Coordinates of N, CA and C in Angstrom, one line a residue:
M1 N 102.7 -62.0 -67.9 CA 101.7 -61.0 -68.1 C 100.3 -61.5 -67.7
A2 N 100.1 -62.8 -68.0 CA 98.8 -63.4 -67.6 C 98.7 -63.5 -66.2
Q3 N 99.7 -64.0 -65.6 CA 99.7 -64.1 -64.1 C 99.6 -62.8 -63.4
T4 N 100.3 -61.9 -64.0 CA 100.2 -60.6 -63.4 C 98.8 -60.0 -63.5
E5 N 98.1 -60.2 -64.6 CA 96.7 -59.7 -64.7 C 95.8 -60.5 -63.8
H6 N 96.1 -61.8 -63.6 CA 95.2 -62.6 -62.7 C 95.4 -62.2 -61.3
E7 N 96.6 -62.0 -60.9 CA 96.9 -61.5 -59.6 C 96.3 -60.1 -59.4
R8 N 96.4 -59.3 -60.4 CA 95.8 -58.0 -60.3 C 94.4 -58.1 -60.1
R9 N 93.7 -59.0 -60.8 CA 92.3 -59.2 -60.6 C 91.9 -59.6 -59.2
Q10 N 92.7 -60.6 -58.7 CA 92.5 -61.1 -57.4 C 92.7 -60.0 -56.3
T11 N 93.7 -59.2 -56.6 CA 93.9 -58.1 -55.6 C 92.9 -57.0 -55.7
A12 N 92.4 -56.8 -56.9 CA 91.4 -55.7 -57.1 C 90.0 -56.1 -56.8
Q13 N 89.7 -57.4 -56.8 CA 88.3 -57.9 -56.6 C 87.9 -57.7 -55.1
P14 N 88.6 -58.0 -54.1 CA 88.2 -57.8 -52.7 C 87.8 -56.4 -52.4
P15 N 88.6 -55.4 -52.8 CA 88.1 -54.0 -52.5 C 86.8 -53.7 -53.1
D16 N 86.6 -54.3 -54.4 CA 85.3 -54.0 -55.0 C 84.1 -54.5 -54.3
T17 N 84.3 -55.7 -53.7 CA 83.1 -56.3 -52.9 C 83.0 -55.8 -51.5
E18 N 84.1 -55.5 -50.9 CA 84.1 -55.0 -49.5 C 83.7 -53.5 -49.4
A19 N 84.0 -52.7 -50.3 CA 83.7 -51.3 -50.2 C 82.3 -51.0 -50.1
P20 N 81.4 -51.7 -51.0 CA 80.0 -51.4 -50.9 C 79.5 -51.8 -49.5
G21 N 80.0 -53.0 -49.0 CA 79.5 -53.5 -47.7 C 79.8 -52.5 -46.6
A22 N 81.0 -52.0 -46.6 CA 81.4 -51.1 -45.5 C 80.7 -49.8 -45.6
A23 N 80.5 -49.3 -46.8 CA 79.7 -48.1 -46.9 C 78.3 -48.3 -46.5
G24 N 77.7 -49.4 -46.9 CA 76.3 -49.7 -46.5 C 76.2 -49.8 -45.0
A25 N 77.2 -50.5 -44.4 CA 77.2 -50.6 -42.9 C 77.3 -49.3 -42.2
A26 N 78.1 -48.4 -42.8 CA 78.3 -47.1 -42.2 C 77.0 -46.3 -42.3
E27 N 76.3 -46.4 -43.5 CA 75.1 -45.7 -43.7 C 74.0 -46.3 -42.8
L28 N 73.9 -47.6 -42.6 CA 72.9 -48.2 -41.7 C 73.1 -47.7 -40.3
E29 N 74.4 -47.7 -39.8 CA 74.7 -47.3 -38.5 C 74.3 -45.8 -38.3
T30 N 74.6 -45.0 -39.3 CA 74.2 -43.6 -39.2 C 72.7 -43.4 -39.1
D31 N 71.9 -44.2 -40.0 CA 70.5 -44.2 -39.9 C 69.9 -44.6 -38.6
V32 N 70.5 -45.7 -38.0 CA 70.1 -46.2 -36.7 C 70.2 -45.1 -35.7
Q33 N 71.4 -44.5 -35.7 CA 71.7 -43.4 -34.7 C 70.7 -42.3 -34.8
T34 N 70.5 -41.9 -36.1 CA 69.5 -40.8 -36.4 C 68.1 -41.1 -35.9
E35 N 67.7 -42.4 -36.2 CA 66.3 -42.8 -35.7 C 66.3 -42.8 -34.2
G36 N 67.4 -43.3 -33.6 CA 67.4 -43.4 -32.1 C 67.3 -42.0 -31.5
A37 N 68.0 -41.1 -32.1 CA 68.0 -39.7 -31.6 C 66.6 -39.1 -31.8
Q38 N 66.0 -39.3 -32.9 CA 64.6 -38.8 -33.1 C 63.6 -39.4 -32.2
A39 N 63.8 -40.7 -32.0 CA 62.9 -41.4 -31.0 C 63.0 -40.9 -29.6
G40 N 64.3 -40.6 -29.2 CA 64.6 -40.1 -27.9 C 64.0 -38.7 -27.8
A41 N 64.2 -37.9 -28.9 CA 63.6 -36.5 -28.8 C 62.1 -36.6 -28.8
A42 N 61.5 -37.5 -29.5 CA 60.0 -37.7 -29.5 C 59.6 -38.1 -28.1
R43 N 60.4 -39.0 -27.4 CA 60.0 -39.4 -26.1 C 60.1 -38.2 -25.1
T44 N 61.1 -37.4 -25.3 CA 61.2 -36.3 -24.4 C 60.3 -35.2 -24.7
E45 N 59.9 -35.0 -25.9 CA 59.0 -33.9 -26.3 C 57.5 -34.3 -26.1
A46 N 57.2 -35.6 -26.1 CA 55.8 -36.0 -25.9 C 55.3 -35.6 -24.6
P47 N 55.9 -35.9 -23.5 CA 55.4 -35.5 -22.2 C 55.2 -34.0 -22.1
Q48 N 56.2 -33.2 -22.7 CA 56.1 -31.8 -22.6 C 54.9 -31.3 -23.4
G49 N 54.6 -31.9 -24.6 CA 53.5 -31.5 -25.4 C 52.2 -31.9 -24.7
Q50 N 52.2 -33.1 -24.0 CA 51.0 -33.5 -23.3 C 50.7 -32.6 -22.2
R51 N 51.8 -32.2 -21.4 CA 51.6 -31.3 -20.3 C 51.1 -29.9 -20.8
A52 N 51.6 -29.5 -22.0 CA 51.1 -28.2 -22.5 C 49.6 -28.3 -22.9
G53 N 49.3 -29.5 -23.5 CA 47.8 -29.7 -23.9 C 46.9 -29.7 -22.6
D54 N 47.4 -30.4 -21.6 CA 46.6 -30.5 -20.3 C 46.5 -29.1 -19.8
A55 N 47.5 -28.3 -19.8 CA 47.5 -26.9 -19.3 C 46.5 -26.1 -20.1
E56 N 46.5 -26.3 -21.4 CA 45.5 -25.5 -22.2 C 44.1 -25.9 -22.0
I57 N 43.9 -27.2 -21.8 CA 42.5 -27.7 -21.5 C 42.0 -27.2 -20.1
G58 N 42.9 -27.2 -19.1 CA 42.5 -26.7 -17.8 C 42.3 -25.2 -17.8
A59 N 43.1 -24.5 -18.6 CA 42.9 -23.0 -18.7 C 41.6 -22.7 -19.4
A60 N 41.2 -23.5 -20.4 CA 39.9 -23.3 -21.1 C 38.8 -23.6 -20.2
E61 N 38.9 -24.6 -19.4 CA 37.8 -24.9 -18.4 C 37.6 -23.8 -17.4
A62 N 38.7 -23.2 -17.0 CA 38.7 -22.2 -15.9 C 38.4 -20.8 -16.5
G63 N 38.3 -20.7 -17.9 CA 38.0 -19.4 -18.5 C 39.2 -18.5 -18.6
K64 N 40.4 -19.2 -18.6 CA 41.7 -18.4 -18.7 C 42.4 -18.7 -20.0
T65 N 43.3 -17.8 -20.3 CA 44.1 -18.1 -21.5 C 45.3 -19.0 -21.0
P66 N 45.9 -19.6 -22.0 CA 47.1 -20.5 -21.6 C 48.2 -19.7 -20.9
D67 N 48.4 -18.5 -21.3 CA 49.4 -17.7 -20.6 C 49.1 -17.5 -19.1
E68 N 47.7 -17.1 -18.9 CA 47.3 -16.9 -17.5 C 47.4 -18.2 -16.7
A69 N 47.0 -19.4 -17.4 CA 47.1 -20.6 -16.7 C 48.5 -20.9 -16.3
A70 N 49.4 -20.7 -17.3 CA 50.9 -20.9 -17.0 C 51.3 -20.0 -15.9
G71 N 50.8 -18.8 -15.9 CA 51.2 -17.8 -14.8 C 50.7 -18.2 -13.5
S72 N 49.4 -18.8 -13.4 CA 48.9 -19.2 -12.2 C 49.6 -20.5 -11.6
E73 N 50.1 -21.3 -12.5 CA 50.8 -22.5 -12.0 C 52.2 -22.2 -11.6
A74 N 52.7 -21.0 -12.0 CA 54.1 -20.7 -11.6 C 54.1 -20.4 -10.1
P75 N 55.1 -20.9 -9.4 CA 55.2 -20.7 -7.9 C 55.4 -19.2 -7.6
Q76 N 54.6 -18.8 -6.5 CA 54.6 -17.5 -6.1 C 55.5 -17.4 -4.8
T77 N 56.2 -16.3 -4.8 CA 57.1 -16.1 -3.7 C 56.3 -15.3 -2.7
A78 N 56.4 -15.6 -1.5 CA 55.7 -14.9 -0.4 C 56.4 -13.6 0.0
D79 N 55.6 -12.6 0.1 CA 56.1 -11.3 0.4 C 56.2 -11.2 1.9
P80 N 57.3 -11.0 2.5 CA 57.4 -11.0 4.0 C 56.6 -9.8 4.6
Q81 N 56.4 -8.7 3.8 CA 55.7 -7.6 4.4 C 54.2 -7.7 4.2
A82 N 53.7 -8.7 3.4 CA 52.3 -8.9 3.2 C 51.5 -9.1 4.5
G83 N 52.0 -10.0 5.4 CA 51.4 -10.2 6.6 C 51.4 -9.0 7.6
A84 N 52.4 -8.2 7.5 CA 52.5 -7.1 8.4 C 51.5 -6.0 7.9
E85 N 51.2 -5.9 6.6 CA 50.3 -4.9 6.1 C 48.8 -5.3 6.2
S86 N 48.6 -6.6 6.3 CA 47.2 -7.1 6.3 C 46.4 -6.7 7.6
E87 N 47.1 -6.7 8.7 CA 46.4 -6.4 10.0 C 45.9 -5.0 10.0
P88 N 46.7 -3.9 9.7 CA 46.1 -2.6 9.6 C 45.0 -2.4 8.6
E89 N 45.2 -3.1 7.5 CA 44.2 -3.0 6.4 C 42.9 -3.6 6.9
K90 N 43.0 -4.7 7.6 CA 41.8 -5.4 8.2 C 41.1 -4.5 9.2
A91 N 41.9 -3.9 10.1 CA 41.4 -3.0 11.1 C 40.7 -1.8 10.5
A92 N 41.4 -1.2 9.4 CA 40.8 -0.1 8.7 C 39.5 -0.4 8.0
S93 N 39.4 -1.7 7.4 CA 38.2 -2.1 6.8 C 37.1 -2.3 7.8
K94 N 37.4 -2.9 9.0 CA 36.4 -3.0 10.0 C 35.9 -1.7 10.5
A95 N 36.8 -0.8 10.7 CA 36.4 0.6 11.1 C 35.5 1.3 10.1
S96 N 35.8 1.1 8.8 CA 35.0 1.7 7.8 C 33.6 1.1 7.7
K97 N 33.6 -0.3 7.9 CA 32.3 -1.0 7.9 C 31.4 -0.5 9.1
A98 N 32.1 -0.4 10.2 CA 31.4 0.1 11.4 C 30.8 1.5 11.2
G99 N 31.6 2.3 10.6 CA 31.1 3.7 10.4 C 30.0 3.7 9.4
E100 N 30.0 2.9 8.4 CA 28.9 2.8 7.4 C 27.7 2.3 8.1
A101 N 27.8 1.3 9.0 CA 26.7 0.7 9.7 C 26.0 1.8 10.6
A102 N 26.9 2.5 11.3 CA 26.4 3.6 12.2 C 25.6 4.6 11.4
S103 N 26.2 5.0 10.2 CA 25.6 6.0 9.4 C 24.2 5.5 8.9
L104 N 24.2 4.3 8.4 CA 22.9 3.7 8.0 C 21.9 3.6 9.1
K105 N 22.3 3.3 10.3 CA 21.4 3.2 11.4 C 20.8 4.6 11.7
T106 N 21.7 5.6 11.7 CA 21.2 7.0 11.9 C 20.2 7.4 10.9
K107 N 20.5 7.1 9.6 CA 19.5 7.4 8.6 C 18.2 6.7 8.7
V108 N 18.3 5.4 9.1 CA 17.0 4.6 9.3 C 16.2 5.3 10.5
E109 N 16.9 5.6 11.6 CA 16.2 6.3 12.7 C 15.5 7.6 12.3
Q110 N 16.2 8.4 11.5 CA 15.7 9.6 11.0 C 14.5 9.4 10.1
L111 N 14.6 8.4 9.2 CA 13.4 8.1 8.3 C 12.2 7.6 9.1
E112 N 12.5 6.7 10.1 CA 11.4 6.3 11.0 C 10.7 7.4 11.7
K113 N 11.5 8.4 12.2 CA 11.0 9.5 12.9 C 10.1 10.4 11.9
K114 N 10.6 10.6 10.7 CA 9.8 11.3 9.7 C 8.6 10.6 9.4
L115 N 8.6 9.3 9.2 CA 7.5 8.5 8.9 C 6.4 8.6 10.0
A116 N 6.9 8.5 11.3 CA 5.9 8.7 12.4 C 5.3 10.0 12.4
E117 N 6.1 11.1 12.1 CA 5.5 12.4 12.1 C 4.5 12.6 11.0
S118 N 4.8 12.0 9.8 CA 3.9 12.1 8.7 C 2.6 11.3 9.0
K119 N 2.8 10.2 9.6 CA 1.6 9.4 10.0 C 0.7 10.1 11.0
D120 N 1.3 10.8 11.9 CA 0.6 11.6 12.9 C -0.1 12.7 12.3
T121 N 0.6 13.4 11.3 CA 0.0 14.5 10.6 C -1.2 14.0 9.8
L122 N -1.1 12.9 9.1 CA -2.2 12.4 8.3 C -3.4 12.0 9.2
L123 N -3.1 11.4 10.4 CA -4.2 11.0 11.3 C -4.9 12.3 11.8
R124 N -4.1 13.3 12.1 CA -4.8 14.6 12.6 C -5.6 15.2 11.5
T125 N -5.1 15.2 10.3 CA -5.8 15.8 9.1 C -7.1 15.0 8.9
A126 N -7.0 13.7 8.9 CA -8.2 12.8 8.7 C -9.3 13.1 9.8
A127 N -8.8 13.2 11.1 CA -9.7 13.5 12.2 C -10.3 14.9 12.0
E128 N -9.5 15.9 11.7 CA -10.1 17.2 11.4 C -11.1 17.3 10.3
Y129 N -10.8 16.5 9.2 CA -11.7 16.5 8.1 C -13.0 15.8 8.5
E130 N -12.9 14.7 9.3 CA -14.1 14.0 9.8 C -15.0 15.0 10.7
N131 N -14.3 15.7 11.6 CA -15.0 16.7 12.4 C -15.6 17.8 11.5
F132 N -14.9 18.2 10.5 CA -15.4 19.3 9.7 C -16.7 18.8 8.9
R133 N -16.6 17.5 8.4 CA -17.7 16.9 7.7 C -18.9 16.8 8.6
K134 N -18.7 16.3 9.8 CA -19.9 16.2 10.7 C -20.4 17.6 11.1
R135 N -19.5 18.5 11.3 CA -20.0 19.8 11.7 C -20.7 20.5 10.5
S136 N -20.2 20.3 9.3 CA -20.9 20.8 8.1 C -22.3 20.2 8.0
A137 N -22.4 18.9 8.2 CA -23.6 18.2 8.1 C -24.6 18.7 9.1
R138 N -24.1 18.9 10.3 CA -25.0 19.4 11.4 C -25.5 20.9 11.0
E139 N -24.5 21.7 10.6 CA -24.9 23.0 10.2 C -25.9 23.0 9.0
H140 N -25.7 22.1 8.1 CA -26.6 22.1 7.0 C -28.0 21.6 7.4
D141 N -28.1 20.6 8.3 CA -29.4 20.2 8.8 C -30.0 21.3 9.7
A142 N -29.2 22.0 10.4 CA -29.8 23.0 11.3 C -30.3 24.2 10.4
A143 N -29.6 24.5 9.3 CA -30.0 25.6 8.4 C -31.3 25.1 7.8
F144 N -31.4 23.9 7.3 CA -32.6 23.4 6.7 C -33.8 23.4 7.7
D145 N -33.5 22.9 8.9 CA -34.6 22.9 9.9 C -35.0 24.4 10.3
N146 N -34.0 25.3 10.3 CA -34.4 26.7 10.6 C -35.3 27.2 9.5
G147 N -35.0 26.9 8.3 CA -35.9 27.4 7.2 C -37.3 26.7 7.2
V148 N -37.3 25.4 7.5 CA -38.6 24.7 7.6 C -39.4 25.3 8.8
S149 N -38.7 25.5 9.9 CA -39.3 26.1 11.1 C -39.9 27.5 10.9
F150 N -39.1 28.3 10.2 CA -39.7 29.6 9.8 C -40.9 29.5 9.0
S151 N -40.9 28.6 8.0 CA -42.1 28.4 7.1 C -43.3 27.9 7.9
V152 N -43.0 26.9 8.8 CA -44.1 26.3 9.5 C -44.7 27.4 10.5
T153 N -43.8 28.2 11.1 CA -44.3 29.2 12.0 C -45.2 30.2 11.3
A154 N -44.8 30.5 10.0 CA -45.6 31.4 9.2 C -46.9 30.8 8.8
L155 N -47.0 29.5 8.6 CA -48.2 28.9 8.1 C -49.2 28.4 9.3
L156 N -48.6 28.3 10.5 CA -49.5 27.8 11.6 C -50.8 28.7 11.8
P157 N -50.7 30.0 11.7 CA -52.0 30.7 11.9 C -53.0 30.3 10.8
V158 N -52.5 30.0 9.6 CA -53.5 29.6 8.5 C -54.1 28.3 8.9
L159 N -53.2 27.4 9.5 CA -53.7 26.0 9.9 C -54.7 26.2 11.0
D160 N -54.5 27.1 12.0 CA -55.4 27.3 13.1 C -56.7 27.8 12.5
T161 N -56.7 28.7 11.5 CA -58.0 29.2 11.0 C -58.7 28.1 10.3
L162 N -58.1 27.3 9.5 CA -58.7 26.2 8.9 C -59.4 25.2 9.9
E163 N -58.7 25.0 11.0 CA -59.2 24.1 12.0 C -60.5 24.7 12.6
L164 N -60.4 26.0 12.9 CA -61.6 26.6 13.4 C -62.8 26.6 12.4
A165 N -62.5 26.8 11.1 CA -63.5 26.7 10.1 C -64.1 25.3 10.0
A166 N -63.2 24.3 10.1 CA -63.7 22.9 10.0 C -64.6 22.5 11.2
S167 N -64.3 23.1 12.4 CA -65.1 22.7 13.6 C -66.3 23.6 13.7
A168 N -66.5 24.6 13.0 CA -67.6 25.5 13.1 C -68.8 24.8 12.4
E169 N -70.1 25.2 13.0 CA -71.3 24.6 12.5 C -71.7 25.4 11.2
T170 N -72.1 24.7 10.2 CA -72.5 25.3 8.9 C -73.5 24.4 8.2
A171 N -74.4 25.0 7.5 CA -75.4 24.2 6.7 C -74.9 23.9 5.3
D172 N -73.9 24.5 4.9 CA -73.3 24.3 3.6 C -72.3 23.1 3.7
E173 N -72.7 21.9 3.3 CA -71.9 20.8 3.4 C -70.7 20.8 2.4
S174 N -71.0 21.4 1.2 CA -69.9 21.5 0.2 C -68.8 22.4 0.8
Y175 N -69.2 23.5 1.4 CA -68.2 24.4 2.0 C -67.3 23.7 3.1
K176 N -68.0 23.0 4.0 CA -67.3 22.3 5.0 C -66.4 21.2 4.5
K177 N -66.9 20.5 3.4 CA -66.1 19.5 2.8 C -64.8 20.1 2.2
G178 N -64.9 21.2 1.5 CA -63.8 21.9 1.0 C -62.8 22.3 2.0
V179 N -63.3 22.8 3.2 CA -62.4 23.2 4.3 C -61.6 22.0 4.8
L180 N -62.4 20.9 5.0 CA -61.7 19.7 5.5 C -60.7 19.1 4.5
M181 N -61.0 19.2 3.3 CA -60.0 18.7 2.3 C -58.7 19.6 2.3
T182 N -58.9 20.9 2.4 CA -57.7 21.8 2.5 C -56.9 21.5 3.8
L183 N -57.7 21.3 4.9 CA -57.0 21.0 6.2 C -56.2 19.7 6.1
E184 N -56.7 18.7 5.4 CA -56.0 17.4 5.3 C -54.7 17.6 4.4
Q185 N -54.8 18.4 3.4 CA -53.6 18.7 2.6 C -52.6 19.4 3.4
C186 N -53.0 20.3 4.2 CA -52.0 21.0 5.1 C -51.3 20.0 6.0
H187 N -52.0 19.1 6.6 CA -51.5 18.1 7.5 C -50.5 17.2 6.8
A188 N -50.9 16.8 5.6 CA -50.0 15.9 4.8 C -48.7 16.7 4.4
A189 N -48.8 18.0 4.1 CA -47.6 18.7 3.8 C -46.7 18.8 5.0
F190 N -47.3 19.1 6.2 CA -46.5 19.2 7.4 C -45.9 17.8 7.7
D191 N -46.6 16.7 7.5 CA -46.0 15.4 7.7 C -44.7 15.2 6.9
K192 N -44.8 15.6 5.6 CA -43.6 15.4 4.7 C -42.4 16.3 5.2
M193 N -42.7 17.4 5.8 CA -41.6 18.2 6.3 C -41.2 17.8 7.7
G194 N -41.8 16.8 8.3 CA -41.4 16.3 9.6 C -42.0 17.1 10.8
V195 N -43.1 17.8 10.5 CA -43.8 18.6 11.5 C -45.0 17.7 12.1
K196 N -44.9 17.6 13.4 CA -46.0 16.8 14.1 C -46.6 17.6 15.2
E197 N -47.9 17.2 15.5 CA -48.6 17.9 16.6 C -48.2 17.4 17.9
I198 N -48.1 18.3 18.9 CA -47.7 17.9 20.3 C -48.9 17.3 21.0
E199 N -48.8 16.1 21.5 CA -49.9 15.6 22.3 C -50.0 16.3 23.7
A200 N -51.2 16.7 24.0 CA -51.3 17.5 25.2 C -52.5 17.1 26.1
L201 N -53.7 16.9 25.5 CA -54.9 16.7 26.3 C -54.8 15.3 27.0
G202 N -55.0 15.4 28.3 CA -54.9 14.2 29.2 C -53.5 13.8 29.5
K203 N -52.5 14.5 29.1 CA -51.1 14.1 29.3 C -50.6 14.9 30.5
P204 N -49.6 14.4 31.2 CA -49.0 15.2 32.3 C -48.4 16.5 31.7
F205 N -48.4 17.5 32.5 CA -47.9 18.8 32.0 C -46.4 18.7 31.9
D206 N -45.9 19.2 30.8 CA -44.4 19.2 30.5 C -44.0 20.6 30.1
P207 N -43.3 21.3 30.9 CA -43.0 22.7 30.6 C -42.1 22.8 29.3
E208 N -41.5 21.7 28.9 CA -40.7 21.8 27.7 C -41.6 21.8 26.4
L209 N -42.8 21.3 26.6 CA -43.7 21.2 25.4 C -45.0 22.0 25.6
H210 N -45.4 22.3 26.8 CA -46.6 22.9 27.1 C -46.4 24.3 27.7
A211 N -47.3 25.2 27.4 CA -47.4 26.5 28.1 C -48.7 26.6 28.8
A212 N -48.7 26.7 30.1 CA -49.9 26.8 30.9 C -50.4 28.2 30.9
V213 N -51.6 28.4 30.5 CA -52.2 29.7 30.5 C -53.5 29.8 31.4
M214 N -53.8 28.6 31.9 CA -55.0 28.6 32.8 C -55.0 27.4 33.7
Q215 N -55.6 27.5 34.9 CA -55.7 26.4 35.8 C -57.1 26.0 36.0
Q216 N -57.4 24.7 36.2 CA -58.8 24.3 36.4 C -58.7 23.3 37.6
P217 N -59.8 23.2 38.3 CA -59.9 22.2 39.4 C -59.6 20.8 39.0
A218 N -58.9 20.0 39.8 CA -58.6 18.6 39.5 C -59.8 17.8 39.7
T219 N -60.0 16.7 39.0 CA -61.0 15.8 39.2 C -60.4 14.4 39.2
E220 N -61.3 13.3 39.4 CA -60.8 12.0 39.4 C -60.3 11.6 38.0
E221 N -61.0 12.1 37.0 CA -60.5 11.8 35.6 C -59.3 12.6 35.3
M222 N -59.2 13.9 35.8 CA -58.1 14.8 35.5 C -57.4 15.1 36.8
P223 N -56.5 14.3 37.3 CA -55.8 14.6 38.5 C -54.9 15.9 38.4
S224 N -54.4 16.3 39.5 CA -53.5 17.5 39.5 C -52.3 17.3 38.6
G225 N -52.0 18.3 37.9 CA -50.9 18.3 37.0 C -51.1 17.7 35.6
T226 N -52.4 17.5 35.3 CA -52.8 17.0 34.0 C -53.4 18.1 33.2
V227 N -53.1 18.0 31.9 CA -53.6 19.0 30.9 C -55.1 18.7 30.7
T228 N -55.9 19.6 31.0 CA -57.3 19.4 30.9 C -57.9 20.0 29.7
Q229 N -57.3 21.0 29.1 CA -57.9 21.6 27.9 C -56.7 22.2 27.1
V230 N -56.9 22.2 25.7 CA -55.9 22.7 24.8 C -56.5 23.9 24.1
M231 N -56.0 25.1 24.3 CA -56.5 26.3 23.7 C -55.8 26.5 22.3
Q232 N -54.6 26.1 22.2 CA -53.9 26.3 20.9 C -52.9 25.1 20.8
K233 N -52.9 24.5 19.6 CA -52.1 23.3 19.4 C -50.6 23.7 19.3
G234 N -49.8 22.8 19.7 CA -48.3 23.0 19.6 C -47.8 22.0 18.6
Y235 N -46.6 22.3 18.0 CA -46.0 21.5 16.9 C -44.5 21.3 17.2
L236 N -44.1 20.2 16.7 CA -42.6 19.8 16.7 C -42.1 19.6 15.3
L237 N -40.9 20.1 15.1 CA -40.2 19.9 13.9 C -39.1 18.9 14.2
H238 N -39.3 17.6 13.9 CA -38.4 16.5 14.4 C -38.5 16.6 16.0
D239 N -37.4 16.9 16.6 CA -37.4 17.0 18.1 C -37.4 18.5 18.6
K240 N -37.5 19.4 17.7 CA -37.4 20.8 18.0 C -38.8 21.4 18.1
V241 N -39.1 22.1 19.2 CA -40.4 22.7 19.4 C -40.5 24.0 18.5
V242 N -41.5 23.9 17.6 CA -41.8 25.1 16.7 C -42.7 26.0 17.5
R243 N -43.7 25.4 18.2 CA -44.6 26.3 19.0 C -45.1 25.4 20.1
H244 N -45.1 26.0 21.3 CA -45.6 25.3 22.5 C -47.1 25.2 22.5
A245 N -47.6 24.2 23.1 CA -49.1 24.0 23.1 C -49.6 24.9 24.3
M246 N -50.6 25.7 24.0 CA -51.2 26.5 25.1 C -52.3 25.7 25.7
V247 N -52.2 25.4 27.0 CA -53.1 24.5 27.7 C -53.6 25.0 29.0
A248 N -54.6 24.3 29.5 CA -55.1 24.5 30.9 C -54.7 23.3 31.7
V249 N -54.3 23.5 33.0 CA -53.7 22.4 33.8 C -54.6 22.3 35.0
A250 N -54.8 21.1 35.4 CA -55.6 20.8 36.7 C -54.7 21.1 37.9
E251 N -55.4 21.7 38.9 CA -54.7 22.1 40.1 C -55.2 21.3 41.3

């Protein structure tokens, strides 16, 4: 019985010691294979993740979404009909651009023509206005001169009477002084209106300014054609004759 139990212990002891070792070895081998598989998956997934990250970074820099970036990187197949359709499209585009250029050129020419016509119209209007302004000024001056001439013509007989009274002999000095003062005021008023006396005595006869009413014999002092005597004074309003001077001329 004792031997049998000893032998039983010897036969039972090895399986007790070897079983845990075999199970642990199997578990270690399984863990190593699992870790190797995970490491291999990590090695294979790492480049893919890195490439995806690079694609996302490039898409962000280009202002595109990752899907658009992935779509742009995808190879494109060439359409065999694309080259055949591009030539007519290019020709049509050139023809359209040429038509637009011709239309714009025509519009520019029309606008330039209208501008030239408008400029010519404005120049004509400005010239007509300038002529109208000058004509109006001349008419205004002529109307003023005609009014002054009418007034001077009406006052000249009064001036002639005052000159006769001033040249007449009188014993009343106060009376003569009053006449001379009135005559001076008349001359001053005529000067303000632009009325001047025509110089005649001793001057060559001028039919534009003088009216010959008498002839006298010529002398050394008064040669022929010289005004020898003034019977009535003549006056000018600026350059216009208000009244011709009535004179005697040497013959």
